[in-house]
Tab-separated table of N, CA and C in Angstrom:
chain	number	residue	atom	x	y	z
E	1	UNK	N	77.816	52.326	57.189
E	1	UNK	CA	77.490	53.748	57.259
E	1	UNK	C	77.610	54.279	58.676
E	2	UNK	N	77.955	55.530	58.783
E	2	UNK	CA	78.033	56.164	60.086
E	2	UNK	C	76.648	56.677	60.469
E	3	UNK	N	76.253	56.411	61.705
E	3	UNK	CA	74.959	56.867	62.205
E	3	UNK	C	75.222	57.737	63.421
E	4	UNK	N	74.564	58.895	63.476
E	4	UNK	CA	74.701	59.797	64.607
E	4	UNK	C	73.343	59.992	65.243
E	5	UNK	N	73.280	59.857	66.558
E	5	UNK	CA	72.023	60.026	67.276
E	5	UNK	C	72.236	60.960	68.457
E	6	UNK	N	71.212	61.695	68.779
E	6	UNK	CA	71.205	62.673	69.864
E	6	UNK	C	69.888	62.481	70.603
E	7	UNK	N	69.793	62.945	71.820
E	7	UNK	CA	68.554	62.735	72.563
E	7	UNK	C	67.566	63.883	72.404
E	8	UNK	N	67.805	65.012	72.998
E	8	UNK	CA	66.812	66.076	73.089
E	8	UNK	C	66.751	66.983	71.862
E	9	UNK	N	67.846	67.263	71.235
E	9	UNK	CA	67.902	68.304	70.206
E	9	UNK	C	67.164	68.012	68.898
E	10	UNK	N	67.316	66.844	68.261
E	10	UNK	CA	66.739	66.669	66.930
E	10	UNK	C	65.247	66.954	66.784
E	11	UNK	N	64.395	66.638	67.758
E	11	UNK	CA	62.976	66.941	67.567
E	11	UNK	C	62.621	68.434	67.652
E	12	UNK	N	63.521	69.240	68.176
E	12	UNK	CA	63.209	70.662	68.314
E	12	UNK	C	63.356	71.357	66.962
E	13	UNK	N	62.447	72.278	66.636
E	13	UNK	CA	62.448	72.913	65.313
E	13	UNK	C	63.758	73.600	64.935
E	14	UNK	N	64.456	74.193	65.878
E	14	UNK	CA	65.677	74.923	65.550
E	14	UNK	C	66.866	74.026	65.207
E	15	UNK	N	66.802	72.745	65.555
E	15	UNK	CA	67.919	71.846	65.298
E	15	UNK	C	68.231	71.775	63.803
E	16	UNK	N	67.259	71.352	63.005
E	16	UNK	CA	67.478	71.229	61.557
E	16	UNK	C	67.632	72.595	60.903
E	17	UNK	N	66.900	73.579	61.412
E	17	UNK	CA	66.980	74.929	60.843
E	17	UNK	C	68.387	75.505	61.008
E	18	UNK	N	68.963	75.322	62.176
E	18	UNK	CA	70.286	75.880	62.468
E	18	UNK	C	71.407	75.088	61.795
E	19	UNK	N	71.315	73.770	61.841
E	19	UNK	CA	72.391	72.934	61.301
E	19	UNK	C	72.252	72.645	59.809
E	20	UNK	N	71.133	72.979	59.236
E	20	UNK	CA	70.821	72.750	57.814
E	20	UNK	C	71.248	71.348	57.379
E	21	UNK	N	72.078	71.228	56.362
E	21	UNK	CA	72.431	69.912	55.826
E	21	UNK	C	73.238	69.049	56.800
E	22	UNK	N	73.889	69.661	57.776
E	22	UNK	CA	74.639	68.880	58.772
E	22	UNK	C	73.709	68.070	59.664
E	23	UNK	N	72.443	68.450	59.740
E	23	UNK	CA	71.472	67.719	60.563
E	23	UNK	C	70.903	66.506	59.836
E	24	UNK	N	71.056	66.466	58.531
E	24	UNK	CA	70.449	65.403	57.734
E	24	UNK	C	70.894	64.025	58.200
E	25	UNK	N	69.922	63.149	58.439
E	25	UNK	CA	70.188	61.776	58.849
E	25	UNK	C	70.350	61.562	60.334
E	26	UNK	N	70.418	62.634	61.123
E	26	UNK	CA	70.589	62.492	62.571
E	26	UNK	C	69.326	61.889	63.174
E	27	UNK	N	69.522	60.933	64.069
E	27	UNK	CA	68.421	60.286	64.789
E	27	UNK	C	68.242	60.942	66.149
E	28	UNK	N	67.033	60.886	66.662
E	28	UNK	CA	66.766	61.411	67.995
E	28	UNK	C	65.554	60.726	68.608
E	29	UNK	N	65.483	60.752	69.912
E	29	UNK	CA	64.322	60.202	70.607
E	29	UNK	C	63.363	61.335	70.923
E	30	UNK	N	62.102	60.989	71.061
E	30	UNK	CA	61.101	61.991	71.390
E	30	UNK	C	59.958	61.334	72.145
E	31	UNK	N	59.368	62.082	73.041
E	31	UNK	CA	58.225	61.587	73.814
E	31	UNK	C	56.930	61.620	73.011
E	32	UNK	N	56.886	62.466	71.962
E	32	UNK	CA	55.627	62.677	71.252
E	32	UNK	C	55.895	63.202	69.851
E	33	UNK	N	55.037	62.819	68.911
E	33	UNK	CA	54.995	63.423	67.585
E	33	UNK	C	53.524	63.590	67.216
E	34	UNK	N	53.263	64.292	66.162
E	34	UNK	CA	51.874	64.482	65.733
E	34	UNK	C	51.255	63.196	65.201
E	35	UNK	N	52.028	62.130	65.136
E	35	UNK	CA	51.530	60.820	64.706
E	35	UNK	C	51.384	59.843	65.878
E	36	UNK	N	51.619	60.299	67.110
E	36	UNK	CA	51.489	59.434	68.280
E	36	UNK	C	50.073	58.868	68.351
E	37	UNK	N	49.964	57.581	68.659
E	37	UNK	CA	48.661	56.924	68.773
E	37	UNK	C	47.965	57.319	70.061
E	38	UNK	N	46.653	57.412	70.006
E	38	UNK	CA	45.837	57.707	71.172
E	38	UNK	C	45.048	58.987	70.994
E	39	UNK	N	43.990	59.110	71.769
E	39	UNK	CA	43.189	60.338	71.753
E	39	UNK	C	42.406	60.425	73.055
E	40	UNK	N	41.852	61.599	73.295
E	40	UNK	CA	41.058	61.821	74.495
E	40	UNK	C	39.955	62.823	74.184
E	41	UNK	N	39.025	62.961	75.118
E	41	UNK	CA	37.871	63.845	74.880
E	41	UNK	C	38.225	65.326	74.957
E	42	UNK	N	39.325	65.674	75.575
E	42	UNK	CA	39.682	67.075	75.744
E	42	UNK	C	40.462	67.641	74.564
E	43	UNK	N	41.414	66.881	74.060
E	43	UNK	CA	42.310	67.390	73.021
E	43	UNK	C	42.233	66.615	71.716
E	44	UNK	N	41.519	65.511	71.697
E	44	UNK	CA	41.423	64.697	70.496
E	44	UNK	C	42.677	63.876	70.286
E	45	UNK	N	43.068	63.730	69.030
E	45	UNK	CA	44.252	62.944	68.675
E	45	UNK	C	45.497	63.822	68.683
E	46	UNK	N	46.640	63.198	68.464
E	46	UNK	CA	47.892	63.954	68.347
E	46	UNK	C	47.814	64.933	67.182
E	47	UNK	N	47.197	64.519	66.088
E	47	UNK	CA	47.046	65.413	64.933
E	47	UNK	C	46.122	66.584	65.261
E	48	UNK	N	45.067	66.318	66.037
E	48	UNK	CA	44.174	67.405	66.466
E	48	UNK	C	44.930	68.401	67.333
E	49	UNK	N	45.712	67.880	68.275
E	49	UNK	CA	46.508	68.745	69.148
E	49	UNK	C	47.464	69.597	68.317
E	50	UNK	N	48.142	68.972	67.354
E	50	UNK	CA	49.103	69.696	66.515
E	50	UNK	C	48.410	70.814	65.741
E	51	UNK	N	47.234	70.545	65.207
E	51	UNK	CA	46.499	71.563	64.446
E	51	UNK	C	46.062	72.713	65.349
E	52	UNK	N	45.567	72.395	66.534
E	52	UNK	CA	45.144	73.431	67.483
E	52	UNK	C	46.340	74.265	67.924
E	53	UNK	N	47.451	73.607	68.219
E	53	UNK	CA	48.673	74.304	68.628
E	53	UNK	C	49.119	75.270	67.532
E	54	UNK	N	49.182	74.782	66.300
E	54	UNK	CA	49.620	75.622	65.179
E	54	UNK	C	48.702	76.828	65.003
E	55	UNK	N	47.413	76.608	65.162
E	55	UNK	CA	46.451	77.709	65.029
E	55	UNK	C	46.651	78.761	66.119
E	56	UNK	N	46.922	78.321	67.329
E	56	UNK	CA	47.101	79.231	68.460
E	56	UNK	C	48.442	79.970	68.429
E	57	UNK	N	49.451	79.372	67.801
E	57	UNK	CA	50.804	79.934	67.847
E	57	UNK	C	51.370	80.221	66.455
E	58	UNK	N	50.596	80.924	65.637
E	58	UNK	CA	51.061	81.430	64.336
E	58	UNK	C	51.699	80.362	63.446
E	59	UNK	N	51.023	79.245	63.299
E	59	UNK	CA	51.467	78.139	62.435
E	59	UNK	C	52.763	77.476	62.884
E	60	UNK	N	53.115	77.667	64.139
E	60	UNK	CA	54.298	77.002	64.699
E	60	UNK	C	53.963	75.539	64.954
E	61	UNK	N	54.814	74.639	64.494
E	61	UNK	CA	54.587	73.215	64.721
E	61	UNK	C	54.956	72.851	66.154
E	62	UNK	N	54.109	72.082	66.829
E	62	UNK	CA	54.456	71.673	68.192
E	62	UNK	C	55.536	70.595	68.179
E	63	UNK	N	56.258	70.516	69.263
E	63	UNK	CA	57.190	69.413	69.463
E	63	UNK	C	56.949	68.861	70.858
E	64	UNK	N	57.697	67.859	71.239
E	64	UNK	CA	57.315	67.099	72.415
E	64	UNK	C	57.338	67.871	73.727
E	65	UNK	N	58.141	68.906	73.859
E	65	UNK	CA	58.174	69.632	75.133
E	65	UNK	C	56.816	70.249	75.461
E	66	UNK	N	56.204	70.904	74.495
E	66	UNK	CA	54.883	71.501	74.706
E	66	UNK	C	53.809	70.445	74.904
E	67	UNK	N	53.871	69.373	74.114
E	67	UNK	CA	52.887	68.302	74.250
E	67	UNK	C	53.012	67.615	75.605
E	68	UNK	N	54.233	67.452	76.064
E	68	UNK	CA	54.476	66.822	77.366
E	68	UNK	C	53.915	67.687	78.502
E	69	UNK	N	54.101	68.992	78.400
E	69	UNK	CA	53.550	69.904	79.416
E	69	UNK	C	52.027	69.876	79.384
E	70	UNK	N	51.458	69.844	78.185
E	70	UNK	CA	50.003	69.761	78.054
E	70	UNK	C	49.493	68.458	78.647
E	71	UNK	N	50.205	67.360	78.402
E	71	UNK	CA	49.800	66.057	78.943
E	71	UNK	C	49.847	66.044	80.464
E	72	UNK	N	50.807	66.741	81.046
E	72	UNK	CA	50.884	66.824	82.514
E	72	UNK	C	49.652	67.528	83.069
E	73	UNK	N	49.253	68.620	82.413
E	73	UNK	CA	48.038	69.328	82.839
E	73	UNK	C	46.812	68.451	82.636
E	74	UNK	N	46.761	67.746	81.502
E	74	UNK	CA	45.640	66.848	81.223
E	74	UNK	C	45.548	65.751	82.277
E	75	UNK	N	46.677	65.233	82.724
E	75	UNK	CA	46.672	64.194	83.759
E	75	UNK	C	45.983	64.706	85.024
E	76	UNK	N	46.238	65.960	85.390
E	76	UNK	CA	45.563	66.523	86.570
E	76	UNK	C	44.069	66.692	86.327
E	77	UNK	N	43.680	67.115	85.146
E	77	UNK	CA	42.257	67.245	84.822
E	77	UNK	C	41.576	65.884	84.925
E	78	UNK	N	42.202	64.863	84.340
E	78	UNK	CA	41.631	63.514	84.395
E	78	UNK	C	41.561	62.995	85.826
E	79	UNK	N	42.563	63.313	86.630
E	79	UNK	CA	42.572	62.872	88.029
E	79	UNK	C	41.467	63.564	88.829
E	80	UNK	N	41.261	64.853	88.605
E	80	UNK	CA	40.178	65.575	89.296
E	80	UNK	C	38.831	64.990	88.883
E	81	UNK	N	38.666	64.713	87.596
E	81	UNK	CA	37.420	64.085	87.132
E	81	UNK	C	37.211	62.729	87.806
E	82	UNK	N	38.260	61.915	87.825
E	82	UNK	CA	38.170	60.575	88.411
E	82	UNK	C	37.887	60.645	89.911
E	83	UNK	N	38.523	61.607	90.592
E	83	UNK	CA	38.343	61.760	92.034
E	83	UNK	C	36.979	62.353	92.369
E	84	UNK	N	36.418	63.101	91.422
E	84	UNK	CA	35.152	63.780	91.697
E	84	UNK	C	35.321	64.849	92.755
E	85	UNK	N	36.528	65.363	92.881
E	85	UNK	CA	36.859	66.292	93.952
E	85	UNK	C	38.163	67.007	93.607
E	86	UNK	N	38.395	68.115	94.303
E	86	UNK	CA	39.699	68.781	94.208
E	86	UNK	C	40.504	68.587	95.489
E	87	UNK	N	40.024	67.733	96.361
E	87	UNK	CA	40.761	67.405	97.579
E	87	UNK	C	42.122	66.827	97.185
E	88	UNK	N	43.217	67.401	97.677
E	88	UNK	CA	44.557	66.973	97.252
E	88	UNK	C	44.820	65.475	97.409
E	89	UNK	N	44.373	64.874	98.505
E	89	UNK	CA	44.628	63.446	98.714
E	89	UNK	C	43.850	62.589	97.726
E	90	UNK	N	42.603	62.970	97.447
E	90	UNK	CA	41.794	62.217	96.483
E	90	UNK	C	42.348	62.372	95.068
E	91	UNK	N	42.794	63.579	94.734
E	91	UNK	CA	43.369	63.807	93.406
E	91	UNK	C	44.673	63.034	93.253
E	92	UNK	N	45.508	63.040	94.288
E	92	UNK	CA	46.768	62.280	94.249
E	92	UNK	C	46.503	60.802	94.013
E	93	UNK	N	45.545	60.242	94.757
E	93	UNK	CA	45.218	58.825	94.604
E	93	UNK	C	44.661	58.528	93.214
E	94	UNK	N	43.817	59.420	92.711
E	94	UNK	CA	43.252	59.233	91.371
E	94	UNK	C	44.344	59.332	90.309
E	95	UNK	N	45.276	60.249	90.487
E	95	UNK	CA	46.391	60.413	89.550
E	95	UNK	C	47.249	59.148	89.534
E	96	UNK	N	47.522	58.618	90.702
E	96	UNK	CA	48.331	57.397	90.803
E	96	UNK	C	47.644	56.210	90.125
E	97	UNK	N	46.314	56.233	90.071
E	97	UNK	CA	45.570	55.132	89.475
E	97	UNK	C	45.114	55.365	88.043
E	98	UNK	N	45.584	56.432	87.421
E	98	UNK	CA	45.163	56.699	86.039
E	98	UNK	C	45.571	55.567	85.102
E	99	UNK	N	44.713	55.290	84.159
E	99	UNK	CA	44.999	54.345	83.084
E	99	UNK	C	44.178	54.833	81.897
E	100	UNK	N	44.681	55.856	81.215
E	100	UNK	CA	43.935	56.553	80.172
E	100	UNK	C	44.724	56.635	78.881
E	101	UNK	N	44.014	56.589	77.780
E	101	UNK	CA	44.604	56.884	76.475
E	101	UNK	C	44.386	58.364	76.214
E	102	UNK	N	45.429	59.050	75.722
E	102	UNK	CA	45.336	60.482	75.459
E	102	UNK	C	46.036	60.811	74.142
E	103	UNK	N	45.951	62.074	73.737
E	103	UNK	CA	46.657	62.549	72.551
E	103	UNK	C	48.167	62.319	72.675
E	104	UNK	N	48.658	62.201	73.902
E	104	UNK	CA	50.077	62.029	74.203
E	104	UNK	C	50.461	60.548	74.258
E	105	UNK	N	49.470	59.677	74.164
E	105	UNK	CA	49.677	58.248	74.342
E	105	UNK	C	49.091	57.835	75.683
E	106	UNK	N	49.431	56.653	76.170
E	106	UNK	CA	48.863	56.187	77.433
E	106	UNK	C	49.417	56.940	78.646
E	107	UNK	N	48.537	57.174	79.607
E	107	UNK	CA	48.933	57.729	80.904
E	107	UNK	C	48.593	56.677	81.952
E	108	UNK	N	49.604	56.004	82.420
E	108	UNK	CA	49.458	54.983	83.457
E	108	UNK	C	50.766	54.952	84.218
E	109	UNK	N	50.693	55.120	85.520
E	109	UNK	CA	51.892	55.274	86.333
E	109	UNK	C	52.155	54.055	87.207
E	110	UNK	N	53.439	53.736	87.402
E	110	UNK	CA	53.800	52.659	88.314
E	110	UNK	C	53.944	53.220	89.737
E	111	UNK	N	54.398	52.389	90.663
E	111	UNK	CA	54.514	52.804	92.071
E	111	UNK	C	55.492	53.959	92.270
E	112	UNK	N	56.432	54.124	91.358
E	112	UNK	CA	57.395	55.217	91.459
E	112	UNK	C	56.914	56.481	90.741
E	113	UNK	N	55.715	56.446	90.166
E	113	UNK	CA	55.166	57.604	89.475
E	113	UNK	C	55.654	57.745	88.040
E	114	UNK	N	56.243	56.699	87.491
E	114	UNK	CA	56.744	56.743	86.119
E	114	UNK	C	55.694	56.218	85.150
E	115	UNK	N	55.570	56.876	84.016
E	115	UNK	CA	54.649	56.443	82.973
E	115	UNK	C	55.392	55.444	82.091
E	116	UNK	N	55.405	54.196	82.504
E	116	UNK	CA	56.213	53.182	81.827
E	116	UNK	C	55.482	52.471	80.691
E	117	UNK	N	54.219	52.796	80.453
E	117	UNK	CA	53.464	52.131	79.380
E	117	UNK	C	53.612	52.845	78.048
E	118	UNK	N	54.156	54.045	78.061
E	118	UNK	CA	54.240	54.861	76.856
E	118	UNK	C	55.547	54.601	76.107
E	119	UNK	N	55.437	54.349	74.808
E	119	UNK	CA	56.625	54.153	73.974
E	119	UNK	C	57.263	55.498	73.638
E	120	UNK	N	58.563	55.514	73.632
E	120	UNK	CA	59.309	56.644	73.078
E	120	UNK	C	59.298	56.455	71.563
E	121	UNK	N	59.359	57.554	70.844
E	121	UNK	CA	59.455	57.475	69.392
E	121	UNK	C	60.885	57.819	68.982
E	122	UNK	N	61.244	57.394	67.795
E	122	UNK	CA	62.535	57.737	67.216
E	122	UNK	C	62.259	58.537	65.945
E	123	UNK	N	62.917	59.681	65.838
E	123	UNK	CA	62.790	60.502	64.642
E	123	UNK	C	64.142	60.572	63.948
E	124	UNK	N	64.099	60.886	62.677
E	124	UNK	CA	65.323	61.116	61.910
E	124	UNK	C	65.101	62.368	61.061
E	125	UNK	N	66.105	63.214	61.014
E	125	UNK	CA	66.007	64.399	60.168
E	125	UNK	C	66.146	63.936	58.715
E	126	UNK	N	65.085	64.164	57.959
E	126	UNK	CA	65.049	63.802	56.543
E	126	UNK	C	64.480	64.992	55.776
E	127	UNK	N	65.221	65.471	54.817
E	127	UNK	CA	64.758	66.618	54.043
E	127	UNK	C	64.573	67.856	54.904
E	128	UNK	N	65.372	67.959	55.968
E	128	UNK	CA	65.319	69.123	56.837
E	128	UNK	C	64.216	69.111	57.883
E	129	UNK	N	63.487	68.004	57.993
E	129	UNK	CA	62.383	67.909	58.961
E	129	UNK	C	62.488	66.606	59.741
E	130	UNK	N	62.007	66.607	61.012
E	130	UNK	CA	61.974	65.347	61.758
E	130	UNK	C	60.884	64.423	61.209
E	131	UNK	N	61.249	63.179	60.939
E	131	UNK	CA	60.337	62.165	60.421
E	131	UNK	C	60.342	61.008	61.413
E	132	UNK	N	59.170	60.580	61.858
E	132	UNK	CA	59.080	59.455	62.789
E	132	UNK	C	59.419	58.168	62.047
E	133	UNK	N	60.436	57.443	62.556
E	133	UNK	CA	60.852	56.186	61.935
E	133	UNK	C	60.540	54.974	62.822
E	134	UNK	N	60.101	55.224	64.044
E	134	UNK	CA	59.692	54.155	64.964
E	134	UNK	C	58.898	54.773	66.099
E	135	UNK	N	57.870	54.156	66.627
E	135	UNK	CA	57.351	52.813	66.381
E	135	UNK	C	56.526	52.750	65.093
E	136	UNK	N	56.286	51.533	64.663
E	136	UNK	CA	55.638	51.338	63.367
E	136	UNK	C	54.228	51.918	63.312
E	137	UNK	N	53.510	51.957	64.446
E	137	UNK	CA	52.134	52.472	64.404
E	137	UNK	C	52.059	53.983	64.231
E	138	UNK	N	53.188	54.674	64.338
E	138	UNK	CA	53.191	56.120	64.093
E	138	UNK	C	54.287	56.526	63.103
E	139	UNK	N	54.826	55.547	62.400
E	139	UNK	CA	55.915	55.785	61.443
E	139	UNK	C	55.455	56.675	60.286
E	140	UNK	N	56.290	57.668	59.976
E	140	UNK	CA	56.032	58.532	58.823
E	140	UNK	C	56.886	58.119	57.624
E	141	UNK	N	57.914	57.334	57.867
E	141	UNK	CA	58.795	56.868	56.807
E	141	UNK	C	59.867	55.980	57.378
E	142	UNK	N	60.555	55.225	56.532
E	142	UNK	CA	61.632	54.347	57.016
E	142	UNK	C	62.884	55.129	57.351
E	143	UNK	N	63.689	54.562	58.234
E	143	UNK	CA	64.984	55.167	58.557
E	143	UNK	C	65.873	55.085	57.322
E	144	UNK	N	66.614	56.124	57.078
E	144	UNK	CA	67.561	56.151	55.953
E	144	UNK	C	68.971	56.107	56.509
E	145	UNK	N	69.783	55.230	55.934
E	145	UNK	CA	71.158	55.142	56.362
E	145	UNK	C	71.954	56.250	55.688
E	146	UNK	N	72.703	57.035	56.466
E	146	UNK	CA	73.476	58.141	55.897
E	146	UNK	C	74.374	57.685	54.756
E	147	UNK	N	74.386	58.489	53.711
E	147	UNK	CA	75.236	58.199	52.571
E	147	UNK	C	74.617	57.260	51.551
E	148	UNK	N	73.507	56.584	51.920
E	148	UNK	CA	72.896	55.643	50.991
E	148	UNK	C	71.579	56.162	50.440
E	149	UNK	N	70.891	57.028	51.230
E	149	UNK	CA	69.595	57.545	50.816
E	149	UNK	C	68.481	56.527	50.907
E	150	UNK	N	68.773	55.347	51.542
E	150	UNK	CA	67.720	54.332	51.629
E	150	UNK	C	67.706	53.691	53.003
E	151	UNK	N	66.628	52.955	53.223
E	151	UNK	CA	66.433	52.267	54.507
E	151	UNK	C	67.270	51.010	54.572
């Protein structure tokens, strides 16, 4: 079977809406889905975040770009809490030392400032919607091979 994968586009709501049946079966990577493991005291779980987002934005489903921006802001909040200060140097040091579970998944940075502990997810357009097919702890369904209708 032929498999087509894209990076940024498939998780965005307009991808499947615009391409309709041509989007079916396309795979894509994503930083976050509403099934991402983890939670925090500010936003709860990924499902809690998705529900709050939808309520605030006229039932619009969130996708990873908004969740990623929210996680960046949350990282600063957690760093200020950890530093016990808003002093830029203390906040920077606290941010560099974060090791927290959040609605976005783990926030832990290496020496280069990369969050290397967080898994990327893989989604596939199934029935006109993105479905998480990996990792297994946030899977919404199995990957379907194009033309076969099965995993």
